[in-house]
Coordinates of C-alpha atoms and ligand atoms in Angstrom, one line a residue:
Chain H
X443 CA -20.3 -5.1 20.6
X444 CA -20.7 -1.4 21.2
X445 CA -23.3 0.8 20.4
X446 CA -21.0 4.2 21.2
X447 CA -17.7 4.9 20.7
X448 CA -15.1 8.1 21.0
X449 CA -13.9 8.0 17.8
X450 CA -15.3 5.6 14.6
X451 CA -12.5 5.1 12.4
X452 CA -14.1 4.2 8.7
X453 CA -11.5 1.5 6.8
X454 CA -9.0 -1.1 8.2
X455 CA -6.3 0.0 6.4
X456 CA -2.9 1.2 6.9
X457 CA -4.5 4.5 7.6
X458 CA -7.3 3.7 9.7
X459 CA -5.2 1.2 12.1
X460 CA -2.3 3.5 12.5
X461 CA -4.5 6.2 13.3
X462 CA -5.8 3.8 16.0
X463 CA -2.7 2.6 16.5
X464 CA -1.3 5.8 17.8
X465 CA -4.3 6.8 19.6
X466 CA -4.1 3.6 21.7
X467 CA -0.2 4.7 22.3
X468 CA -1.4 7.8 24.1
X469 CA -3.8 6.0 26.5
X470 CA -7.2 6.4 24.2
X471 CA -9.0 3.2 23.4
X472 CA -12.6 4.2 22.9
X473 CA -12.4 3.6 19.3
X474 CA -14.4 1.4 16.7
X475 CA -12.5 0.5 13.5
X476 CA -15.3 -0.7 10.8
X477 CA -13.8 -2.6 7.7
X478 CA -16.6 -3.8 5.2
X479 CA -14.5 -6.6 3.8
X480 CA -11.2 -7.8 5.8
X481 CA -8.0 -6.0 7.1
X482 CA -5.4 -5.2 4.2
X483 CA -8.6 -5.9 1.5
X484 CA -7.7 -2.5 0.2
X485 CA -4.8 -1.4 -1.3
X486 CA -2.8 -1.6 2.1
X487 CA -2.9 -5.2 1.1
X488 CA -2.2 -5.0 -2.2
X489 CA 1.0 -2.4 -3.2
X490 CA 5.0 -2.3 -3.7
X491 CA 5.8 -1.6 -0.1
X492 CA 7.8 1.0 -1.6
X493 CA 9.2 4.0 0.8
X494 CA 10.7 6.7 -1.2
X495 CA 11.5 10.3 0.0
X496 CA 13.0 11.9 -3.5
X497 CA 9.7 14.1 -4.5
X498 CA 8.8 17.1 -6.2
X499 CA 7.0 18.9 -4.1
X500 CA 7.9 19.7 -0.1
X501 CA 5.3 18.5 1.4
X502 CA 5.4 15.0 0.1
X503 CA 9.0 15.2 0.8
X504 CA 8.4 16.5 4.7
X505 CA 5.5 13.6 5.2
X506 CA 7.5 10.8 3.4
X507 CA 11.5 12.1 5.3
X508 CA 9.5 12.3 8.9
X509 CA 7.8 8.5 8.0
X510 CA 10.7 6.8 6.9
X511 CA 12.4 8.0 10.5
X512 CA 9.2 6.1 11.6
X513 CA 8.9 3.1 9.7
X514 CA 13.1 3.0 11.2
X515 CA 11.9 2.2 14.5
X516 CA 8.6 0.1 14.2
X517 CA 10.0 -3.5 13.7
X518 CA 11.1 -2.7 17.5
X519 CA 7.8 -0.9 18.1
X520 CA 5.2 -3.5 16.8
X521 CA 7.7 -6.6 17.7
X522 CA 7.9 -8.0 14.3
X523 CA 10.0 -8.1 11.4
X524 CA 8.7 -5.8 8.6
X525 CA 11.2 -6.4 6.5
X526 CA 12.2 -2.6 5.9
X527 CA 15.3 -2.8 4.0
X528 CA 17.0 0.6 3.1
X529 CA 18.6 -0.3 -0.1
X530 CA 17.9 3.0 -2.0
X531 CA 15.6 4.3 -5.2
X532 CA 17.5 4.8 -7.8
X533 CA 15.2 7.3 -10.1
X534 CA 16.0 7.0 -14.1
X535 CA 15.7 9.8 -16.0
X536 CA 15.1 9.1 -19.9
X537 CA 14.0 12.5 -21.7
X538 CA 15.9 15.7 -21.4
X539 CA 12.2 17.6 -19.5
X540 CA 13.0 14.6 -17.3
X541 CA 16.1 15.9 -16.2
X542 CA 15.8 19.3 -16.2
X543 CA 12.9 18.3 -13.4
X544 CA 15.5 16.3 -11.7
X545 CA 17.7 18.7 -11.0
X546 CA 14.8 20.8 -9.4
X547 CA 14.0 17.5 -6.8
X548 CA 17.5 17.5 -6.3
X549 CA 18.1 20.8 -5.1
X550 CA 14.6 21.1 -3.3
X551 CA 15.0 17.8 -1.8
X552 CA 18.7 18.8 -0.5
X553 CA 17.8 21.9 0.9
X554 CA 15.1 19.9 2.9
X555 CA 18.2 17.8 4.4
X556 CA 17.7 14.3 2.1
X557 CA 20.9 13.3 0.8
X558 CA 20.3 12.8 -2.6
X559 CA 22.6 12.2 -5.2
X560 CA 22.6 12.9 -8.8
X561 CA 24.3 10.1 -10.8
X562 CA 25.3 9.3 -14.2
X563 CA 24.3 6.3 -16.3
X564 CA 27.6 4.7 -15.6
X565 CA 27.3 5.0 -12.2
X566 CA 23.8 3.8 -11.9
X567 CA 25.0 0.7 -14.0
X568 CA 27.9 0.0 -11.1
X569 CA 24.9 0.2 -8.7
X570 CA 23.0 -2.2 -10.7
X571 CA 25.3 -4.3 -13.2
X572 CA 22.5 -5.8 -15.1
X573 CA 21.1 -2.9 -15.8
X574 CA 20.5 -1.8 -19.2
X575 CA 21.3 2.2 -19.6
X576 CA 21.5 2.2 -23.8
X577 CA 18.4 5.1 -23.1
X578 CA 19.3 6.6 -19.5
X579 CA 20.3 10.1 -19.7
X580 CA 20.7 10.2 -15.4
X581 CA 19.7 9.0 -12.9
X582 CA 18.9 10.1 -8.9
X583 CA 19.5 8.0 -5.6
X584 CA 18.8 7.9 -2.1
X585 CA 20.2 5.3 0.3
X586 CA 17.5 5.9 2.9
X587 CA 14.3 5.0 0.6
X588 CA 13.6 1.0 0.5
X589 CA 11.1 -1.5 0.8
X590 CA 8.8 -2.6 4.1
X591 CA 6.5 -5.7 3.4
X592 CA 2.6 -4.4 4.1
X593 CA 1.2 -7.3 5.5
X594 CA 3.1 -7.5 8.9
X595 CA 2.8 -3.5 9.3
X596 CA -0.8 -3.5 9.2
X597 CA -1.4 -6.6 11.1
X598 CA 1.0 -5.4 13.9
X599 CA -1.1 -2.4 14.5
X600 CA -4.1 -5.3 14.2
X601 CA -2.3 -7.1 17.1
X602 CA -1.5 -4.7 19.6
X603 CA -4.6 -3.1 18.8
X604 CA -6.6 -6.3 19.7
X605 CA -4.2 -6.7 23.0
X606 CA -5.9 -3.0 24.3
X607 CA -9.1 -4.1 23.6
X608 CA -10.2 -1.6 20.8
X609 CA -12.4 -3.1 18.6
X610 CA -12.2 -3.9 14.8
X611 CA -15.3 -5.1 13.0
X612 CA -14.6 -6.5 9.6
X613 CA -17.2 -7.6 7.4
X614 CA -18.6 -4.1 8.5
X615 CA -19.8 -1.8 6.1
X616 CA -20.7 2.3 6.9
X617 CA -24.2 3.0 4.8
X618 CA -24.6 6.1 6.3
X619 CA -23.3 9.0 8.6
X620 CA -25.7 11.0 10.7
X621 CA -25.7 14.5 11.5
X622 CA -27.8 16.8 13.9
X623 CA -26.7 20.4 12.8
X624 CA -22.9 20.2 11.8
X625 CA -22.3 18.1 14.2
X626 CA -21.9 13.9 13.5
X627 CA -24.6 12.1 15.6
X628 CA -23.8 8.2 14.7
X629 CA -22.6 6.5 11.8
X630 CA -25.2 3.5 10.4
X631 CA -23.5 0.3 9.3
X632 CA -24.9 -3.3 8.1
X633 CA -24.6 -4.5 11.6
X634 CA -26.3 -2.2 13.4
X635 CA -25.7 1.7 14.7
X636 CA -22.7 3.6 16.6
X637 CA -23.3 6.6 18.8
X638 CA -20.1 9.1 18.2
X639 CA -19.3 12.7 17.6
X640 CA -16.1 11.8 16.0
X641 CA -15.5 10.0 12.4
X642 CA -12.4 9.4 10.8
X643 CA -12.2 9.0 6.8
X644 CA -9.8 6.4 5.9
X645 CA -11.8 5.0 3.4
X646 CA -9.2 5.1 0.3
X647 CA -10.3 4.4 -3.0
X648 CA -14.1 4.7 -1.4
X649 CA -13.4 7.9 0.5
X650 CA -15.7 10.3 -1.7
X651 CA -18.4 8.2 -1.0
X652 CA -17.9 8.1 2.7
X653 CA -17.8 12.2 2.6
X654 CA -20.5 12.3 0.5
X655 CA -23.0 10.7 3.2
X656 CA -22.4 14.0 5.2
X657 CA -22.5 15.9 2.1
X658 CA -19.0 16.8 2.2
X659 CA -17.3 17.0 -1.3
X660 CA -13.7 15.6 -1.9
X661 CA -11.8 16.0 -5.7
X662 CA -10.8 12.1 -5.2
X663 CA -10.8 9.8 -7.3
X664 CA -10.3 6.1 -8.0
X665 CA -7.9 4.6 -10.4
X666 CA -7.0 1.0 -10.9
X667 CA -3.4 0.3 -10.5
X668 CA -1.8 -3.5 -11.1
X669 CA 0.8 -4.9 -9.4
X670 CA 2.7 -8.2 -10.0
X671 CA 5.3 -10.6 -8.2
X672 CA 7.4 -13.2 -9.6
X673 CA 9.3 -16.6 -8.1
X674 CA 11.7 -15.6 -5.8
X675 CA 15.5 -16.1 -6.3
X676 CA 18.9 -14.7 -4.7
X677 CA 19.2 -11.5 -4.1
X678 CA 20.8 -9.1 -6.6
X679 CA 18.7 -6.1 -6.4
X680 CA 19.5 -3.6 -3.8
X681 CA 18.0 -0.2 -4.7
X682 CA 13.9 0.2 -5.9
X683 CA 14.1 1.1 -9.5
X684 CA 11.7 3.1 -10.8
X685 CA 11.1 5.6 -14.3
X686 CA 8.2 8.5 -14.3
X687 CA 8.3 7.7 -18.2
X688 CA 7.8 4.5 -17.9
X689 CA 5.6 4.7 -15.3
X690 CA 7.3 1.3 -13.6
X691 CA 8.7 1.2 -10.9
X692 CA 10.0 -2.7 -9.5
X693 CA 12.5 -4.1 -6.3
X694 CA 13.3 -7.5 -5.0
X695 CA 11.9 -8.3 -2.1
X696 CA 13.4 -9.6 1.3
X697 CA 12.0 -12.5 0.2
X698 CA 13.8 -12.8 -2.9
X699 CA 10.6 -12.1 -5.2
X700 CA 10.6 -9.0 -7.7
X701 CA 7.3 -6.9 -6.9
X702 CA 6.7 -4.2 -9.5
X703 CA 3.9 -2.5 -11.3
X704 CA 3.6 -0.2 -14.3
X705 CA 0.3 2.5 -15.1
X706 CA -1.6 3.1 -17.7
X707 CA -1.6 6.1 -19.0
X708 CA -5.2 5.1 -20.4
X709 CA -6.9 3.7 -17.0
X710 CA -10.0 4.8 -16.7
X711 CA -11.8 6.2 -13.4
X712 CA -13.5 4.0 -11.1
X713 CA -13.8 1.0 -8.9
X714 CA -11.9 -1.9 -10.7
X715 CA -9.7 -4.0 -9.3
X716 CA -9.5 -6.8 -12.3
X717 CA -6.1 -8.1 -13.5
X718 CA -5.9 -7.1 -17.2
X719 CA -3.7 -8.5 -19.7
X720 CA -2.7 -5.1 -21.3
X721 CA -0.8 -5.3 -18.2
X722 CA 1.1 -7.9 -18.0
X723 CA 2.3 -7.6 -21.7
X724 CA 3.6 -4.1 -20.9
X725 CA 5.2 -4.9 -17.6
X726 CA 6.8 -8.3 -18.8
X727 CA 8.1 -5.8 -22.0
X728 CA 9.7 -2.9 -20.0
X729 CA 11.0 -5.4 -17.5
X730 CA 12.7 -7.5 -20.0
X731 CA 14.0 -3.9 -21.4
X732 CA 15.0 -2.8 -18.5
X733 CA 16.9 -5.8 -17.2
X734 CA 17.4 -8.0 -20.1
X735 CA 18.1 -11.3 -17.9
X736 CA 15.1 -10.9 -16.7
X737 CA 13.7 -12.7 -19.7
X738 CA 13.8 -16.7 -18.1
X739 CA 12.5 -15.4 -14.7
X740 CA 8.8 -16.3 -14.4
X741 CA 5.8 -14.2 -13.3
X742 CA 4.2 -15.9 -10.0
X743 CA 0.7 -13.5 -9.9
X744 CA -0.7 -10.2 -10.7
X745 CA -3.3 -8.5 -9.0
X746 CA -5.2 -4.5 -8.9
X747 CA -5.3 -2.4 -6.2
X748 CA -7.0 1.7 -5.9
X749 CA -5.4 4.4 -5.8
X750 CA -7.1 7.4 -4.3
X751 CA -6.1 10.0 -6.6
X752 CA -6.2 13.9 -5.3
X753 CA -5.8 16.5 -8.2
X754 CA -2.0 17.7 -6.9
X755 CA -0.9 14.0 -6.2
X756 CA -0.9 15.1 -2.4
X757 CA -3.3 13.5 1.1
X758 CA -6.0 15.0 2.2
X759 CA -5.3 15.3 5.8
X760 CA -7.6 17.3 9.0
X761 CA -10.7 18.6 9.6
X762 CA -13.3 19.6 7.1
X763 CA -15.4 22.9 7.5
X764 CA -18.7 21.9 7.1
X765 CA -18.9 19.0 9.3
X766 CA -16.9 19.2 13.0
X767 CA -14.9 16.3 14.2
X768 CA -14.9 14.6 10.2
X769 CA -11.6 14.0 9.9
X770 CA -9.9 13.3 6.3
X771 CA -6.8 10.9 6.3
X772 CA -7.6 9.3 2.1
X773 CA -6.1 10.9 -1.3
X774 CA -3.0 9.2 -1.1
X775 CA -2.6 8.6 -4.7
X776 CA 0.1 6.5 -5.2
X777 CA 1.7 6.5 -1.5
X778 CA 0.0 6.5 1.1
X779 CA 1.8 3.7 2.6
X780 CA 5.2 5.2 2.9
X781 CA 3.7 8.8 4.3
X782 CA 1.2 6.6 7.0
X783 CA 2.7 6.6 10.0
X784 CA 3.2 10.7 10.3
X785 CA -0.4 11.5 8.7
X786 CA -1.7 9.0 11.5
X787 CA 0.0 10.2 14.2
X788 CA -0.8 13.4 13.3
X789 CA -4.6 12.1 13.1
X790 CA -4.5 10.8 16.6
X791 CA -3.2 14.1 17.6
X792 CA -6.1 16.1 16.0
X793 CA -8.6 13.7 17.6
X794 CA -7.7 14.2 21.2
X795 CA -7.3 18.0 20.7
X796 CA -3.3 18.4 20.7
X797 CA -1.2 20.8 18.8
X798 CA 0.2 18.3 16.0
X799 CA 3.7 17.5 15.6
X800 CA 3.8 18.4 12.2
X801 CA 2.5 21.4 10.0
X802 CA -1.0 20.0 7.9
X803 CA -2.6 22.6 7.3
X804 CA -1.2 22.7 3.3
X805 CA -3.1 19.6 3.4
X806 CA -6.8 20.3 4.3
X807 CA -9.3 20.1 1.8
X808 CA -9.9 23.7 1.5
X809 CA -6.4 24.3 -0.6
X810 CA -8.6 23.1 -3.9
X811 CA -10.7 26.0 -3.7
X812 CA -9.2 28.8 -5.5
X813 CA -5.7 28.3 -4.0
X814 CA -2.6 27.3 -6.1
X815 CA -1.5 24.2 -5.5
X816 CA 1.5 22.7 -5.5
X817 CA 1.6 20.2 -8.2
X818 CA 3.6 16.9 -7.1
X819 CA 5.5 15.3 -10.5
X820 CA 6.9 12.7 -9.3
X821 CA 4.0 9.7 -9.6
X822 CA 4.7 6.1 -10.7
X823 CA 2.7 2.9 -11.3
Chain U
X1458 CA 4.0 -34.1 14.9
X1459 CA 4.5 -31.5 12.6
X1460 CA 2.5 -31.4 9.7
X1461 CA 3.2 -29.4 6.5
X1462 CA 0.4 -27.6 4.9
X1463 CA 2.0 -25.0 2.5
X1464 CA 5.1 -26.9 0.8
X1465 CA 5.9 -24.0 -1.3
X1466 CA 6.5 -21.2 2.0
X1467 CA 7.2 -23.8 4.5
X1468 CA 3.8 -23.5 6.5
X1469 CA 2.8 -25.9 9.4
X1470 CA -1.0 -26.7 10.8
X1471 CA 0.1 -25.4 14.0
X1472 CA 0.9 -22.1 13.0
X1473 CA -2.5 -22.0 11.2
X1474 CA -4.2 -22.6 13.5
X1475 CA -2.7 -20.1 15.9
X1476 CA -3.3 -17.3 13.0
X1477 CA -7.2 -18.8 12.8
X1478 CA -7.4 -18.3 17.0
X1479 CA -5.4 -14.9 16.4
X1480 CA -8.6 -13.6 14.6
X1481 CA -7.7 -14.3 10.7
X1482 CA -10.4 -16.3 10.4
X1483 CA -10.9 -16.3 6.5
X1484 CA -8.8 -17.7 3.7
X1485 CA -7.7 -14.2 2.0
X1486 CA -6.4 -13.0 5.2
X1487 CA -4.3 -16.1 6.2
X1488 CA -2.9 -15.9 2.7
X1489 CA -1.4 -12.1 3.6
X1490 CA -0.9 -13.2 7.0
X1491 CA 1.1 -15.9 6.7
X1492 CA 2.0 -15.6 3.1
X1493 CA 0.0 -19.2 2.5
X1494 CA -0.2 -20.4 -1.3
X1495 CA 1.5 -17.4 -2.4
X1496 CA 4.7 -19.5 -3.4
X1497 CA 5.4 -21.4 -6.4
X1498 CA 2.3 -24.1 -7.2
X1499 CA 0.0 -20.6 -5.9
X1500 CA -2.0 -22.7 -3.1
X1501 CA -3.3 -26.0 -5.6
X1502 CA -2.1 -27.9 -2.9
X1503 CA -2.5 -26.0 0.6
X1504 CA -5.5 -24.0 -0.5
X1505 CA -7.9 -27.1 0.1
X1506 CA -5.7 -28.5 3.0
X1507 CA -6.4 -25.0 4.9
X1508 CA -10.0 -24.8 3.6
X1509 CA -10.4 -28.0 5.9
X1510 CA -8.6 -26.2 8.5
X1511 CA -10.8 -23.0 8.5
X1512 CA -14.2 -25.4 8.2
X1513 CA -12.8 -27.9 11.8
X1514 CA -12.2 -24.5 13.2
X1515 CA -14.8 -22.2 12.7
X1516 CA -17.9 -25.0 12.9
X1517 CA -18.5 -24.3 8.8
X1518 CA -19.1 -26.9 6.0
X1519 CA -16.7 -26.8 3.3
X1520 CA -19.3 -25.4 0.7
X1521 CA -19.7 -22.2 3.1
X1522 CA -16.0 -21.2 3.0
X1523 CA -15.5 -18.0 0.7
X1524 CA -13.4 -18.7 -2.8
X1525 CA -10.5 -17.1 -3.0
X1526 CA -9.7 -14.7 -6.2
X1527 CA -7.9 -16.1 -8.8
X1528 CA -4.6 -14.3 -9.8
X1529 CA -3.2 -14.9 -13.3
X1530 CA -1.4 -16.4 -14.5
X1531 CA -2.7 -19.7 -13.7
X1532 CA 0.5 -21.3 -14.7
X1533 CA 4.1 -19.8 -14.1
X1534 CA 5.0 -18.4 -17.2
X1535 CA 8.7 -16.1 -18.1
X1536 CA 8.5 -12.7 -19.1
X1537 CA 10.3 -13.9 -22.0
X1538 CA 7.3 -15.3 -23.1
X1539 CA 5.3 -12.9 -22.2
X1540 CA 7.2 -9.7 -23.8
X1541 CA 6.4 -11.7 -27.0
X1542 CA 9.6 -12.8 -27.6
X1543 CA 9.6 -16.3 -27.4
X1544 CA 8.0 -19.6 -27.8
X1545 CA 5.5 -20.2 -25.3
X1546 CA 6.3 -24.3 -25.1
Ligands
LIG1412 C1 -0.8 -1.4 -7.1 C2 -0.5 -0.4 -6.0 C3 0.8 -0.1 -5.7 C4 1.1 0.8 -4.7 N1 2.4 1.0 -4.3 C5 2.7 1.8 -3.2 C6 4.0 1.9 -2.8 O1 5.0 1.3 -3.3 N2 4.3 2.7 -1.7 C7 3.2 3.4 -1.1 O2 3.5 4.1 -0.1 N3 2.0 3.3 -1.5 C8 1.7 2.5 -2.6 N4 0.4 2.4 -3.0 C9 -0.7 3.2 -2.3 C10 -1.0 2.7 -1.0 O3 -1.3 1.3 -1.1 C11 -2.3 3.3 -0.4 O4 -2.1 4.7 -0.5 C12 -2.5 3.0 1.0 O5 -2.4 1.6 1.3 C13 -3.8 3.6 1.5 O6 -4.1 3.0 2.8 P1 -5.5 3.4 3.5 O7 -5.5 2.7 4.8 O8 -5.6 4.9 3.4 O9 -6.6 2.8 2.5 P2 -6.9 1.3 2.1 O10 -5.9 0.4 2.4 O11 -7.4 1.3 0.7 O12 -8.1 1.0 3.1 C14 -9.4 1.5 2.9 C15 -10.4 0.5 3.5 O13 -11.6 1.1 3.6 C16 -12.6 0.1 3.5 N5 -13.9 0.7 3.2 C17 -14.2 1.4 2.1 N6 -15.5 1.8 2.2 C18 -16.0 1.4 3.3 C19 -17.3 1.4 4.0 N7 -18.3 2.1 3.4 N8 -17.4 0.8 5.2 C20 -16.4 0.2 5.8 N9 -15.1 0.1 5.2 C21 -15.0 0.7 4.0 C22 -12.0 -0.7 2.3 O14 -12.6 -2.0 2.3 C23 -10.5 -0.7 2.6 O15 -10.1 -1.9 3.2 C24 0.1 1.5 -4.0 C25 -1.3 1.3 -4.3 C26 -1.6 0.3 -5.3 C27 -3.0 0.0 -5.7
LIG1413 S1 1.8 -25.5 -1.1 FE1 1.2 -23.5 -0.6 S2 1.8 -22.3 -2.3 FE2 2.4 -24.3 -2.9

């Protein structure tokens, strides 16, 4: 085990490996990854596996358009099916404020270059014949969004990561971050210390805590989100289907399963990652709504996850000013698997001191203070 | 031989034990790895099997294996049912 590393990355996440991952890719392998429970404990390991591109606000849409070109190649990449299937989202629209704010994504998310199409009720029910549309007023799609399975993503980094030799410590928890000046000194952890100037924080629904140990401030915040799956069956179900006034959003898996969750509007801040039965009521009543012949299939499990929810909806991604080399890669609210592998390229780019590929600087920490943000609309589950 | 362990997904002792020496040496990560007990009994069967597994591997007695978290519901149940609109027999 090492005492000193060029780079301690803080959670074993989707984050925190692909940052690795791609830091590996360009030669650099002194790198520590600390995990205090197992790999895909957090909610890498525990949400829809949904990749959507049709946002409200640009960024999102630049992050998510740029990963999804990604997430295209890395079953060849990583050497492992990840069962990415591009079968669409097709996005209901059930109040009239609803549409009027799809026709905004629509046009912004054109002029970005995304193909997405605004469809009427009858169309969407061609796309989806079971589909009940008695309430739909519209509805938008987009072929290239789909569904990857987690598990396989974040273990391939795990793999080739453990083929290099960089070293992930589960069972590994940071207590504390040291400092001499502004500068990070070594980062304390259950099993002993590390020596490094350079910390990432991919810490997700714990990332506040992480920052505060250098006395760094972030606006995140946890919220519990649940998530279910049920016995798997033939597949029927190409496109994700998802409603912001519903808050549900739910796909059939490569597998066969439907995975789907819905929020709750009343959650209430904090670490909780308990199954509740408020939830499975609600979700087994919108589903049946949505899809009436949904009503023999039978629920298999449900299970929480955290999200790690920023005030705009929007990563926090770069640098901080107070500390050097603390690097912020959490606040992924509800998708911060689908936007992963450009953030942590981008990361890995930071790190070693090269110009990144892609614009952040709308995402550093510094746009909550006194800046306007762009406020992202477009949040399910 | 081949042995079964997980029925329900189709699992064999081999490729368990290949995950185990591939560094998922704990119950809740097979499970995602391998997608163990997540089909339709939910592990009442291979859970134990790979508990004995994990214990010939790693050295450990059965008692100092980690419990894995229950997820409801503990019996399959239709969203008919559940939605309230009908009888749960
Ligand atoms: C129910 C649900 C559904 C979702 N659906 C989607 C979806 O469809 N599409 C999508 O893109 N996103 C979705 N998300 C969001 C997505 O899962 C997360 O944004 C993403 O997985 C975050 O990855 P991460 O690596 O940043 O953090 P995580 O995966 O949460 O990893 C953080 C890790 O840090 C570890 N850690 C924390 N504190 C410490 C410490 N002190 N020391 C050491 N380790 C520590 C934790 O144990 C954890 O493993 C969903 C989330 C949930 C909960
Ligand atoms: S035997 Fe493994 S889930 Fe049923």
């Amino acid at each position: 085990m090492t005492d000193k590393a060029g780079a301690v990355i803080i959670g074993g996440g989707v984050n925190g490996l692909g940052t690795a991952y791609h830091l590996a890719k360009k030669g650099y392998t002194d790198v520590v990854i600390l995990e205090k429970s197992y790999i895909c404990s957090g909610a890498s390991g525990r949400n829809g596996g949904g990749i959507r591109q049709q946002w409200s606000s640009s960024e999102n849409i630049k992050l998510a358009m740029e990963s999804t070109k990604m997430f295209e190649e890395l079953s060849d990449e990583l050497e492992e099916d990840l069962e990415f299937i591009q079968g669409g989202y097709l996005v209901l629209a059930f109040t009239d404020d609803e549409l009027e704010q799809f026709k905004e994504n629509v046009a912004l998310q054109r002029k970005m270059g995304l193909d997405t199409e605004y469809v009427s009720p009858e169309e969407a029910k061609e796309m989806v014949p079971q589909l009940n549309i008695s309430k739909v007023k519209a509805a938008t799609f987009n072929q290239s969004d789909g569904t990857v399975y987690p598990f396989p993503v974040v273990h391939g980094y795990a793999r080739v990561l453990r083929e290099t030799g960089v070293e992930i410590r589960e069972h590994t928890e940071v207590l504390d971050i040291e400092t001499s000046g502004d500068e990070i000194a070594s980062v304390r952890t259950s099993d002993g210390k590390i020596k490094t100037d350079t910390v990432v924080n991919a810490a997700g629904g714990w990332s506040s805590d992480i920052a505060d140990m250098v006395g760094v401030e972030l606006p995140n915040k946890p919220y519990r989100h649940e998530i279910m799956v049920t016995e798997p069956f033939a597949r029927f179900l190409e496109p994700m289907i998802i409603s912001f006034h519903h808050g549900i959003y739910f796909s059939q898996s490569k597998h066969g399963n439907i995975v789907g969750g819905i929020g709750n509007p009343d959650e209430k801040e904090g670490i909780n990652q308990r199954s509740s039965l408020w939830f499975m009521r609600t979700m087994a009543k919108t589903l049946v709504d949505f899809i009436p012949q949904f009503r023999s299939v039978n629920m298999l499990r449900q299970w929480a996850g955290l999200y790690d929810t920023t005030p705009d909806a929007q990563p926090i991604i770069g640098p901080v000013p107070e500390v050097r080399r603390f690097y912020q890669l959490n606040g992924f609210s509800g998708h911060g698997f689908m936007v992963s592998p450009v953030v942590d390229k981008v990361t890995a780019e930071l790190i070693l001191g090269e110009t990144p590929s892609m614009d952040i600087d709308r995402l550093s920490v510094e746009r909550f203070e006194g800046m306007d943000l762009e406020q992202e609309y477009s949040v399910v589950g | 031989m081949t042995v079964t362990i997980c029925r329900c997904e189709d699992i064999t002792e081999e490729e368990i034990v290949e995950a185990i020496e591939d560094g998922y040496t704990e119950l809740e990560s097979l499970k995602r790895h391998l997608r163990l007990a997540m089909g339709q009994c939910q592990g009442k069967t291979c859970i134990p099997l790979t508990e004995r597994i994990l214990a010939r591997k790693l050295g450990k007695g059965p008692d100092d294996m980690d419990e894995p978290t229950a997820r409801p519901p503990s019996r399959q149940v239709s969203f008919g049912v559940l939605a309230g609109d009908e009888d749960d027999r």
